[in-house]
Amino acid sequence: MIRSIAGSGMECWKWAIIMFVVRSTLAMCPTKCSCFLDHKGRNTVLCKEGGMIGPLNLNNVSLDTEVLKITAPDDNNNMLTMSPVFQSYRKLEEIHITKSNVPQLGMHFFWGLRKLDVLNLSQNNITQPLDHNFRGLDKLKELYLDDNRIQSLPSGTFRYLHELKLLSIQRNRITDLANRIFLEIGKLKALKLSGNNLRELNPEVFRDVQELRQFECRGCALKKINKEVYRLLPYLSVLDMGDNEIKAIHADDLKDLANVKVLKLDGNQIFSLHDNTFSNQIALRKLTLARNELTKIGANAFVELYNLTELDLSYNKLEKIHDGAFEAVSSTLEILALSGNQLKTHTLKELGQLQALKELKLSGCGITEYDLDIKKNITFPKNLESLDLSANHISVMNTEFLPAKLKSLDIAKNRLRGIDEYNLQRLDHLKSLNLQGNPWSCDLCYIVPLLERANRSATFSDILCVSPYTVRGKSLGMLEKGDLTWCTAASYSTGDADYFLVSSDGNIGIIAASMSVCLLILTILAIIGTLCYSRRHAARYYTHEDKLAIEGENIVDNNHSPLFCDGELSFKFPLDNDSKKITISTIEDIKKEHSITT
Ligand SMILES: *[C@@H]1O[C@H](CO)[C@@H](O)[C@H](O)[C@H]1NC(C)=O
Ligand SMILES: *[C@@H]1O[C@H](CO)[C@@H](O)[C@H](O)[C@H]1NC(C)=O
Ligand SMILES: *[C@@H]1O[C@H](CO)[C@@H](O)[C@H](O)[C@H]1NC(C)=O
Ligand SMILES: *[C@@H]1O[C@H](CO)[C@@H](O)[C@H](O)[C@H]1NC(C)=O
Ligand SMILES: *[C@@H]1O[C@H](CO)[C@@H](O)[C@H](O)[C@H]1NC(C)=O
Ligand SMILES: *[C@@H]1O[C@H](CO)[C@@H](O)[C@H](O)[C@H]1NC(C)=O
């Protein structure tokens, strides 16, 4: 009996204690912070309001906390100093203390955090991390020190971090890499040093991190590719050397990068690609050479790239791509960007052979509708799904050239004034169509098929009218068919003639205007006729006609008058002694002449 009373008393106490613990863990959360379980179910404390000042304190932060994040909004950064507060938080797996102006890390402050995987100290004011700062972080896998003010790192700074896999020290002020800087972190897989003004890479330091799979040094002011470095990194699979000052890739620069899958060399000053530059990169899948100064691509530039699926050559100075340059990659290449190059039609033809191509970017390439003329045998790859033709000079939408499987077309910022019903119907099945930024002419001539689609989607309703001026700046969604004027003068010529011709009642305005133009022409013809007639008479009576015939041209030209009086209407220039006639050239002729002279 007594035992059972005592037992139930014990039970009560147990419950009370459990209730208290639950209550207190629920209640335990610092003011201005939030406490929750993250997507992996870990106890997380997040303090992001900012304005915290003084030594870091963890009052009311539960000892069970597994993830601690202290950050701040940009306009209210914290002003924290580190203090040895972590000793009892043995369950911590991640610590993020960012945007907190932390100036330095204390000795052994992270001691004993044997479960810590991630330490993120980005966006602080750290100038000089030292090895003892990281002591005790036996299991740390990822260390982020981005956006601090680190100027130098002494040898062996990270030597207690035996398990480190990722080290990121981007956008600091490191100018050189001291020997043995990566001592004892031989398991490192990813090293990110972008945004430090290194100018060159010291190959020695890479001896300690030969397991590297990923190396990034974007914006490091590097002048060349240092092949000594890559000789030491046989497993490298992602290499980012973008936005440096590399001028050339020499024949065997990349020879040792036999496993590289992603290579980024965009934003450098490379001006030519030699044959066989990539002869050892059989694993390469993604190559970007955008924003360089390439003028041509040789026939054998890509020959050994058996696995290339993505190639970015945009914003170079390419005019010509050698015949067959893409042949080697024609069965694998899926994404090709050539935007921002002034490509010749010839090069567009080369694209037809890219059997596997799904996505093609040709923005800002100076392409006109003539380049896309089906008669020139331009064929886009037959499996193409996405085509970017934005920012070109296309003024007539002709859908004949579009491949059957196309799903997405970007034809923004061209010179389209309208699209006719036939061609629009052939665009209707597209999943995505961008028509923004064309000089749409919202009148009955041009816009009706588009206006009829205005209630379908924003693609059409957001089209902005550019002319006539009565509806300039209005979107199709705001217009009714009744608002449209008849074809405005601007429909036929460029320029803003519609200012004169379209009154608020456009139809009457244009009829009146064209009638007055006709009248004017008739009047002029009548006057010229009268003049000619009276002059002939005068000539017969007062001059010697045979003399006139010899000097004819001179007199005629000096007087400028009888231009319209000869039997046939032809223009003569004074210096054309061999009576060369000026005929009106067709655009084709002009282009021919142009291409001969250039
Ligand atoms: C801790 O919690 C108590 C009560 O829940 C509160 O009064 C106190 O201000 C909190 N302290 C901090 C630093 O958040
Ligand atoms: C580290 O902190 C910065 C700044 O808050 C953040 O942008 C970044 O995503 C964090 N890194 C990781 C891996 O959480
Ligand atoms: C960062 O540290 C430097 C000295 O190392 C100091 O002059 C500067 O004011 C600090 N910046 C901020 C925002 O606290
Ligand atoms: C690259 O392509 C070759 C030949 O097509 C193939 O044998 C090899 O396995 C591929 N390599 C990679 C890394 O995909
Ligand atoms: C286009 O191709 C056809 C047959 O394939 C050929 O007869 C014709 O000459 C080609 N036209 C041009 C402009 O290359
Ligand atoms: C758009 O409006 C037309 C009539 O103007 C109507 O027949 C059609 O169903 C509408 N379509 C949608 C998607 O609302």
PDB file of C-alpha atoms in Angstrom, residues 417 441 466-469 472 488-500:
ATOM      1  CA  ARG A 417       5.590  45.668 -85.841  1.00  0.00           C
ATOM      2  CA  SER A 441       2.396  49.055 -84.498  1.00  0.00           C
ATOM      3  CA  VAL A 466       4.962  51.944 -79.889  1.00  0.00           C
ATOM      4  CA  SER A 467       2.966  53.489 -82.707  1.00  0.00           C
ATOM      5  CA  PRO A 468       0.682  55.180 -83.678  1.00  0.00           C
ATOM      6  CA  TYR A 469       1.135  57.873 -81.101  1.00  0.00           C
ATOM      7  CA  ARG A 472       1.787  54.668 -77.611  1.00  0.00           C
ATOM      8  CA  THR A 488      -0.927  54.556 -90.299  1.00  0.00           C
ATOM      9  CA  ALA A 489       1.733  56.123 -92.476  1.00  0.00           C
ATOM     10  CA  ALA A 490       4.296  54.719 -90.120  1.00  0.00           C
ATOM     11  CA  SER A 491       3.156  51.320 -91.324  1.00  0.00           C
ATOM     12  CA  TYR A 492       4.705  51.970 -94.684  1.00  0.00           C
ATOM     13  CA  SER A 493       7.726  54.037 -93.895  1.00  0.00           C
ATOM     14  CA  THR A 494       9.817  54.395 -90.854  1.00  0.00           C
ATOM     15  CA  GLY A 495       9.764  57.700 -89.060  1.00  0.00           C
ATOM     16  CA  ASP A 496       6.910  59.373 -87.318  1.00  0.00           C
ATOM     17  CA  ALA A 497       4.808  60.583 -90.192  1.00  0.00           C
ATOM     18  CA  ASP A 498       1.729  59.493 -88.283  1.00  0.00           C
ATOM     19  CA  TYR A 499       1.912  62.695 -86.268  1.00  0.00           C
ATOM     20  CA  PHE A 500       0.486  64.512 -89.260  1.00  0.00           C
TER      21      PHE A 500
END
